[in-house]
mmCIF file of C-alpha atoms in Angstrom:
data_model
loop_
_atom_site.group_PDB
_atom_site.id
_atom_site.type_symbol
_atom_site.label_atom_id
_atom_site.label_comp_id
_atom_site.label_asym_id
_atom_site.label_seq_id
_atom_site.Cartn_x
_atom_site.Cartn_y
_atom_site.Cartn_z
ATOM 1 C CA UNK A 1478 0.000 0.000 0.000
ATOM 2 C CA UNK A 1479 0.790 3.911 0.117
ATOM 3 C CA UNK A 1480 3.276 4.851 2.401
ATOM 4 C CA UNK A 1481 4.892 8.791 2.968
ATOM 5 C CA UNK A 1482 8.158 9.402 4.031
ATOM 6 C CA UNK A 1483 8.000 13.294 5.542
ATOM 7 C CA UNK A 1484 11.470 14.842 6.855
ATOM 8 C CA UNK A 1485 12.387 16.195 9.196
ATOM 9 C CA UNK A 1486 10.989 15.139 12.345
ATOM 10 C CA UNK A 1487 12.247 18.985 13.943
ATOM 11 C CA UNK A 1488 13.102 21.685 11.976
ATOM 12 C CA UNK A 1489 14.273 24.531 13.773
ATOM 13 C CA UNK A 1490 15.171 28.340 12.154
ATOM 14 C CA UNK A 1491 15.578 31.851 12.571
ATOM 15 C CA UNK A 1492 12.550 34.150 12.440
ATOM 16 C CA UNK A 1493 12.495 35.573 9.249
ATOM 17 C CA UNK A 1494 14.391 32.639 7.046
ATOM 18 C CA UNK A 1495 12.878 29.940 5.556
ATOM 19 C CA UNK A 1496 11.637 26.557 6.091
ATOM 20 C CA UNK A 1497 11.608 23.585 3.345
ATOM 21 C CA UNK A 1498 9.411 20.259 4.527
ATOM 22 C CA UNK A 1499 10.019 17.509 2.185
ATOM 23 C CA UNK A 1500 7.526 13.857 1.817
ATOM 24 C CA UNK A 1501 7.909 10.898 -0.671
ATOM 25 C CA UNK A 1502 5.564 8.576 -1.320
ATOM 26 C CA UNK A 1503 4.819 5.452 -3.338
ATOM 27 C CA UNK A 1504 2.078 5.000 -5.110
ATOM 28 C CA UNK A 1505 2.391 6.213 -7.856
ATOM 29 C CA UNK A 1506 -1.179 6.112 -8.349
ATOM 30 C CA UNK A 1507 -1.550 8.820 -6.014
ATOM 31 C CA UNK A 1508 -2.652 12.342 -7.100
ATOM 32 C CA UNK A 1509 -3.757 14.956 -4.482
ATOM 33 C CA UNK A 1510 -1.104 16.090 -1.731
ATOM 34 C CA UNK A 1511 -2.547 18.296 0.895
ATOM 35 C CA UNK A 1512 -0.382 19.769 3.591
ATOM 36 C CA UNK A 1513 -1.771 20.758 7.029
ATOM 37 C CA UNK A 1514 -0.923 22.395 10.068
ATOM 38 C CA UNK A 1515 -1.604 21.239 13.819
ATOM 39 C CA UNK A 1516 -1.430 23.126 16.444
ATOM 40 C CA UNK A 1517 -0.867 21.442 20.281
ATOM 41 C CA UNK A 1518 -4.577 19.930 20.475
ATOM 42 C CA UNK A 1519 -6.430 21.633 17.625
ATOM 43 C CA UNK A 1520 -7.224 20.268 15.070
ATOM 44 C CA UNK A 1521 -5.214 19.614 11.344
ATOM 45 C CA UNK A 1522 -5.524 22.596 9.040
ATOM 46 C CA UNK A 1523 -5.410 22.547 5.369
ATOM 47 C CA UNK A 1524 -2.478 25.311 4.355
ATOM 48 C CA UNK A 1525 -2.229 24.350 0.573
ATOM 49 C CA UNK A 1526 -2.992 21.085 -1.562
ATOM 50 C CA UNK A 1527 -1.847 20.491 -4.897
ATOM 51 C CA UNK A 1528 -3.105 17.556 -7.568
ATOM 52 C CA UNK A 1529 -0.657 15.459 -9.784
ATOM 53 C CA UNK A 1530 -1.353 17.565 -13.024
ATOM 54 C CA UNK A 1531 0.657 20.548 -11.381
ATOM 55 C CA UNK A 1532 4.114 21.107 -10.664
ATOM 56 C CA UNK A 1533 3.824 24.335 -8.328
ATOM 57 C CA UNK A 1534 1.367 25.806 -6.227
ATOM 58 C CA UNK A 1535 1.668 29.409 -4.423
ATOM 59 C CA UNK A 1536 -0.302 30.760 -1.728
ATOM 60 C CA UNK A 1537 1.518 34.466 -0.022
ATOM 61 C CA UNK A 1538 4.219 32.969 1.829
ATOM 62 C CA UNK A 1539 3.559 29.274 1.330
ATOM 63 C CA UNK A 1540 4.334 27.288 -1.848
ATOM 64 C CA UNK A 1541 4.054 23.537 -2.726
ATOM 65 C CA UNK A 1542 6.065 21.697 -5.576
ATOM 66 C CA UNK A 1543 5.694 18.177 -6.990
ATOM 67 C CA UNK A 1544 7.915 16.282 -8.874
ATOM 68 C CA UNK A 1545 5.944 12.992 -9.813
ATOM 69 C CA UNK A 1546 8.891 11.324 -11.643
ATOM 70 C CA UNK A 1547 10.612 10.919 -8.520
ATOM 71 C CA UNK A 1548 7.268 10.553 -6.332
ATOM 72 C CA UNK A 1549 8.026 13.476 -3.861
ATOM 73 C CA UNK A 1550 6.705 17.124 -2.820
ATOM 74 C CA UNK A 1551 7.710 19.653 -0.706
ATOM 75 C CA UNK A 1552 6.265 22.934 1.619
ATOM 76 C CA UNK A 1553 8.505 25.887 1.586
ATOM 77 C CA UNK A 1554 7.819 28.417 4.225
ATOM 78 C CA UNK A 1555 9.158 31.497 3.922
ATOM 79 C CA UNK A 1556 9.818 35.006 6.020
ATOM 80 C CA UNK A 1557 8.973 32.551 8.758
ATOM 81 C CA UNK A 1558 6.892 34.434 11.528
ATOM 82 C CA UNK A 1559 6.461 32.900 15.321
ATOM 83 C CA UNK A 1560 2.864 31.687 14.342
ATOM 84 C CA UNK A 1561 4.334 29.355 11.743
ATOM 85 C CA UNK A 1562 5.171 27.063 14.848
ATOM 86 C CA UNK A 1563 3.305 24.080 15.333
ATOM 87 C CA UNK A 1564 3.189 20.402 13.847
ATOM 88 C CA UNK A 1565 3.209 20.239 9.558
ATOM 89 C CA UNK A 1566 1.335 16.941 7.794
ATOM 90 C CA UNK A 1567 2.054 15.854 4.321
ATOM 91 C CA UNK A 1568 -0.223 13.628 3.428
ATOM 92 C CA UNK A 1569 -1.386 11.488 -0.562
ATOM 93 C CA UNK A 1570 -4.498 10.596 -1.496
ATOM 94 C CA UNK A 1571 -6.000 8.740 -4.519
ATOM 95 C CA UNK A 1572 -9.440 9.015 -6.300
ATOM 96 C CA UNK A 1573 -10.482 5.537 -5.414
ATOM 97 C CA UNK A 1574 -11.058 5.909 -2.160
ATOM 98 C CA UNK A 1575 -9.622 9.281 -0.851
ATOM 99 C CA UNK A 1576 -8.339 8.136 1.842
ATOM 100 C CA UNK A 1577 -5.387 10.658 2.957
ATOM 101 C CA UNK A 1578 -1.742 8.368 3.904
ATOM 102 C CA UNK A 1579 -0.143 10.664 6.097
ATOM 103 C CA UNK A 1580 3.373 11.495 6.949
ATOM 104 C CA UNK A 1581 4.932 11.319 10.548
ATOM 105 C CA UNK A 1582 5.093 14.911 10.899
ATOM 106 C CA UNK A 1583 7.516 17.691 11.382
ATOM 107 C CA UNK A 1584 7.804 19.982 14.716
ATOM 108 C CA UNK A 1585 8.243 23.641 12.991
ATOM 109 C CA UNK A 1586 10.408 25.688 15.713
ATOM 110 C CA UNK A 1587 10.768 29.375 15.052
ATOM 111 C CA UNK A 1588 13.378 30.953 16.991
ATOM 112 C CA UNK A 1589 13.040 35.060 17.806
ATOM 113 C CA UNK B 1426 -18.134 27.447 4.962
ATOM 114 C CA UNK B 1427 -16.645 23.656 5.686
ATOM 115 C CA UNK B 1428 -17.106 24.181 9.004
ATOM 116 C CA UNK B 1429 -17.249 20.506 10.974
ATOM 117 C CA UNK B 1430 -17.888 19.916 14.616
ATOM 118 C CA UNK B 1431 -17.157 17.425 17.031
ATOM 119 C CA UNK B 1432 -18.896 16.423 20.663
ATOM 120 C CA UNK B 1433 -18.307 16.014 23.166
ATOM 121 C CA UNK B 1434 -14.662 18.089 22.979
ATOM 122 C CA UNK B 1435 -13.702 15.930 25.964
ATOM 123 C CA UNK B 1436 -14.857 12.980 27.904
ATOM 124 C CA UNK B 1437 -13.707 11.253 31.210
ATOM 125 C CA UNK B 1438 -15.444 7.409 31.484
ATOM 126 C CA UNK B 1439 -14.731 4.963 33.603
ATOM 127 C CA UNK B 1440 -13.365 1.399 32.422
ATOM 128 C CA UNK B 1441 -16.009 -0.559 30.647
ATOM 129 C CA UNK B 1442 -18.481 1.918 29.887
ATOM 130 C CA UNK B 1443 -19.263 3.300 26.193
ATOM 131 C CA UNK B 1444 -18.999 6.612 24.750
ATOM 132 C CA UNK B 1445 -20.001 8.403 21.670
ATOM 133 C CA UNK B 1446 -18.539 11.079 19.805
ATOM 134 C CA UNK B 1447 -20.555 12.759 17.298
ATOM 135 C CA UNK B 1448 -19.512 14.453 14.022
ATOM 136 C CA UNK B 1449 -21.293 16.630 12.095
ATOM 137 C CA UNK B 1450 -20.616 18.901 8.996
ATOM 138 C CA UNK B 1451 -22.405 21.966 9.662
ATOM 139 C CA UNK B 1452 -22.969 23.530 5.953
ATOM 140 C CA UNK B 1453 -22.588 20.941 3.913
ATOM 141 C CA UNK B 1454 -23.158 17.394 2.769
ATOM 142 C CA UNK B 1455 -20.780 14.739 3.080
ATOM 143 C CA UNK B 1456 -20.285 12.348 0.590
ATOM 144 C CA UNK B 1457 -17.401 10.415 3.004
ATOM 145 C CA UNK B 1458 -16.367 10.622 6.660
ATOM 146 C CA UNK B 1459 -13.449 9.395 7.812
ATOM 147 C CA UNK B 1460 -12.324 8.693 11.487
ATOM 148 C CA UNK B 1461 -8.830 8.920 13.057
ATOM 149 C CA UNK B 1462 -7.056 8.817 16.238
ATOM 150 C CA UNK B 1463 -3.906 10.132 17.365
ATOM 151 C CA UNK B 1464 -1.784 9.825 20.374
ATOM 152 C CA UNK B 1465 0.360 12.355 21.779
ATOM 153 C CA UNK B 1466 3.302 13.385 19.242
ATOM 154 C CA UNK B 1467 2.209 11.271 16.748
ATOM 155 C CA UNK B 1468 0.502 10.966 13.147
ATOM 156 C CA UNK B 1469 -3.015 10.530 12.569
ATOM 157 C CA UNK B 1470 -4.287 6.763 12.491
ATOM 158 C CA UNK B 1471 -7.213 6.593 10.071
ATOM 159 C CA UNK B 1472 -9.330 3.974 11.862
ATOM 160 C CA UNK B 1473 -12.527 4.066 9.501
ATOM 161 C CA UNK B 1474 -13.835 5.077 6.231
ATOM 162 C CA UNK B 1475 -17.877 5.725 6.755
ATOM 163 C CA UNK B 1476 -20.283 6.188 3.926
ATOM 164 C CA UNK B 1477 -23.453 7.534 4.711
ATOM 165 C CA UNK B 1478 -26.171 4.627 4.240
ATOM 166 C CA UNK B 1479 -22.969 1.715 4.281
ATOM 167 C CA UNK B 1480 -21.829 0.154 6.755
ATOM 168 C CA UNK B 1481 -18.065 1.464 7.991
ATOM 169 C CA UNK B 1482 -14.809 0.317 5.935
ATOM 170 C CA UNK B 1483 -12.675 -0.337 8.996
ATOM 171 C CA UNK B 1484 -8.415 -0.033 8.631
ATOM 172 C CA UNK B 1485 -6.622 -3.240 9.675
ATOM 173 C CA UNK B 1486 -6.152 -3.795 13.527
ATOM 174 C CA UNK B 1487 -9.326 -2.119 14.212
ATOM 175 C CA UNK B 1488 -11.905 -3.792 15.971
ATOM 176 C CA UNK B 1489 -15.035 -3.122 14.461
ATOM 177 C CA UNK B 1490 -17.169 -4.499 17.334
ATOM 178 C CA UNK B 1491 -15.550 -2.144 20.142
ATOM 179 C CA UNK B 1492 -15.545 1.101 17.800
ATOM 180 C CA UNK B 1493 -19.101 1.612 16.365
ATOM 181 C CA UNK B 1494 -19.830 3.762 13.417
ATOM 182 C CA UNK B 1495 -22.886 5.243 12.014
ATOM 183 C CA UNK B 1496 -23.022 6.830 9.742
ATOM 184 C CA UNK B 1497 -26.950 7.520 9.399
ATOM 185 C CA UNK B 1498 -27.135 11.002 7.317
ATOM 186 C CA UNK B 1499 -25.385 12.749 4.896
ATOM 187 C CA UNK B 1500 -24.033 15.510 7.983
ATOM 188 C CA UNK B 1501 -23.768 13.421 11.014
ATOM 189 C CA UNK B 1502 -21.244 10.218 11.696
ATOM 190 C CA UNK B 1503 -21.116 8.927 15.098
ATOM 191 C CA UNK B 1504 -18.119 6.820 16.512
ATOM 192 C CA UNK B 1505 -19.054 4.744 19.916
ATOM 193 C CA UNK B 1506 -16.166 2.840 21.993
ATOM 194 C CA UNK B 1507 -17.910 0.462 23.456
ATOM 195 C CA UNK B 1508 -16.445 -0.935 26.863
ATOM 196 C CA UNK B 1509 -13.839 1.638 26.940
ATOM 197 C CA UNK B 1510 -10.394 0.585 28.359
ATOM 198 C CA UNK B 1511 -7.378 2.878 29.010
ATOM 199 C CA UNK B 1512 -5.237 2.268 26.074
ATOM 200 C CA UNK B 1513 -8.442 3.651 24.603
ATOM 201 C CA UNK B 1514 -7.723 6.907 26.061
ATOM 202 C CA UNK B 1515 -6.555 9.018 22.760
ATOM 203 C CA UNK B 1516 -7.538 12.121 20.560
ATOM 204 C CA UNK B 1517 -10.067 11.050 18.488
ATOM 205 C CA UNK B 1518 -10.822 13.165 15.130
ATOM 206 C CA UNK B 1519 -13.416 12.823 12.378
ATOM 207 C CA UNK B 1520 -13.107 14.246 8.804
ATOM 208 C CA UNK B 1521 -15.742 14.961 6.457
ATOM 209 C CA UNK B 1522 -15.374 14.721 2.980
ATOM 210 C CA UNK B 1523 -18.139 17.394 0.903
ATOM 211 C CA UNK B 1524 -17.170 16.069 -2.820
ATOM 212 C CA UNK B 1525 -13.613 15.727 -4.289
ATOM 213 C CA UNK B 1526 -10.437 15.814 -2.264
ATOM 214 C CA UNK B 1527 -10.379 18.166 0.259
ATOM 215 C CA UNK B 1528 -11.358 16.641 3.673
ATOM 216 C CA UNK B 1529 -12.470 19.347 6.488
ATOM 217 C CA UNK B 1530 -11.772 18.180 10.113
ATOM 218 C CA UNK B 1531 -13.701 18.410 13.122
ATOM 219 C CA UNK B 1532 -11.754 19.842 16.545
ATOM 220 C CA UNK B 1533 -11.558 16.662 17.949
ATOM 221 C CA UNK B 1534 -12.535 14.570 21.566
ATOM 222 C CA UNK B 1535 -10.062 14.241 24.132
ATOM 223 C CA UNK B 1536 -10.866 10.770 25.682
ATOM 224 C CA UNK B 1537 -9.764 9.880 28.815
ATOM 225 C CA UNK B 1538 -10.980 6.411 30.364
ATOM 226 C CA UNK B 1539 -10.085 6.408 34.263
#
């Protein structure tokens, strides 16, 4: 079945630079990759998505890229700000059943 | 709009008792609900895939008999742990899925069974 790979587990930087949060997966059947962000017992937030037939997607300070020949994606955060902090989800879905594989996670740290 | 909720937001129960956490999508219909847990510092678990009308596709290792589902309209999923134990105790968080991709979550229920 699908699995994600999502590294790192910590990523810690300087207010202001930016961040880079990178997931493979599998399947190569798979064709929507959302990203969300947790905060300590909230609940997941979508931040950006983007399906297989696109290579880059842009939202203000958040972008998404996806390189389907070698079956990974990747968030870039950038002019990090102190509310960026908090727990980041890649996840992969498929139309069958759109059921969402997640990744394990990555603790976003911003530093002052 | 894509708002969904979740009740209780937390429960205590005592060993071997049931509980039941509703999920509803408040301005919308959804085609698919899905049900996870997730333990402290950890990835979501999807435990159930719930179709309204169908019975509950259930992921493997989950016991279908301890955690209910019903799924009974097209905005409300319930998800009932029945005789509760304390490695039941978790976060608990539904999904709803309108049409397409995107899944909205609900805020989740903190269960603690004493």
């Amino acid at each position: 079945g699908e699995n994600v790979e999502q590294h790192p587990s910590t990523l810690s930087v300087q207010e202001g630079d930016s961040a880079v949060i990178k997931c493979t997966y599998s399947d190569s059947a798979s064709n929507y990759f959302p990203w969300y962000k947790q905060e300590l017992g909230k609940r997941p937030q979508l931040i950006i998505d983007i399906r297989s037939n696109v290579g880059e997607k842009k939202d203000q300070r958040i972008a998404v890229t996806l390189n389907k020949t070698a079956k990974h994606f990747s968030l870039h955060i950038t002019e990090t700000q102190p509310e960026d902090s908090a727990v980041y989800f890649c996840a992969a879905s498929k139309g069958s059943n759109y059921q969402l594989i997640w990744g394990a996670g990555t603790k976003l740290i911003i530093k002052p | 709009g894509a708002v969904v909720s979740q009740h209780p937001s937390w429960v205590i129960c005592k060993s071997g008792t049931s509980v039941k956490i509703e999920c509803r999508s408040l301005d919308f219909q959804a085609t698919t609900m899905f049900w996870y847990r997730q333990f402290p510092k950890q990835s979501l678990m999807l435990m159930a895939t719930s179709n309204e009308g169908s019975k509950a596709t259930y992921e493997q290792g989950v016991e279908k008999d301890k955690f209910l589902i019903n799924h009974a309209s097209l905005t409300l999923s319930t998800l009932t742990v029945t005789s509760a134990h304390p490695e039941d105790s978790s976060f608990y968080i539904c999904s709803a899925r309108p049409t397409g991709d995107e899944q909205y979550f609900g805020p989740g229920t903190r269960l603690t069974v004493t």
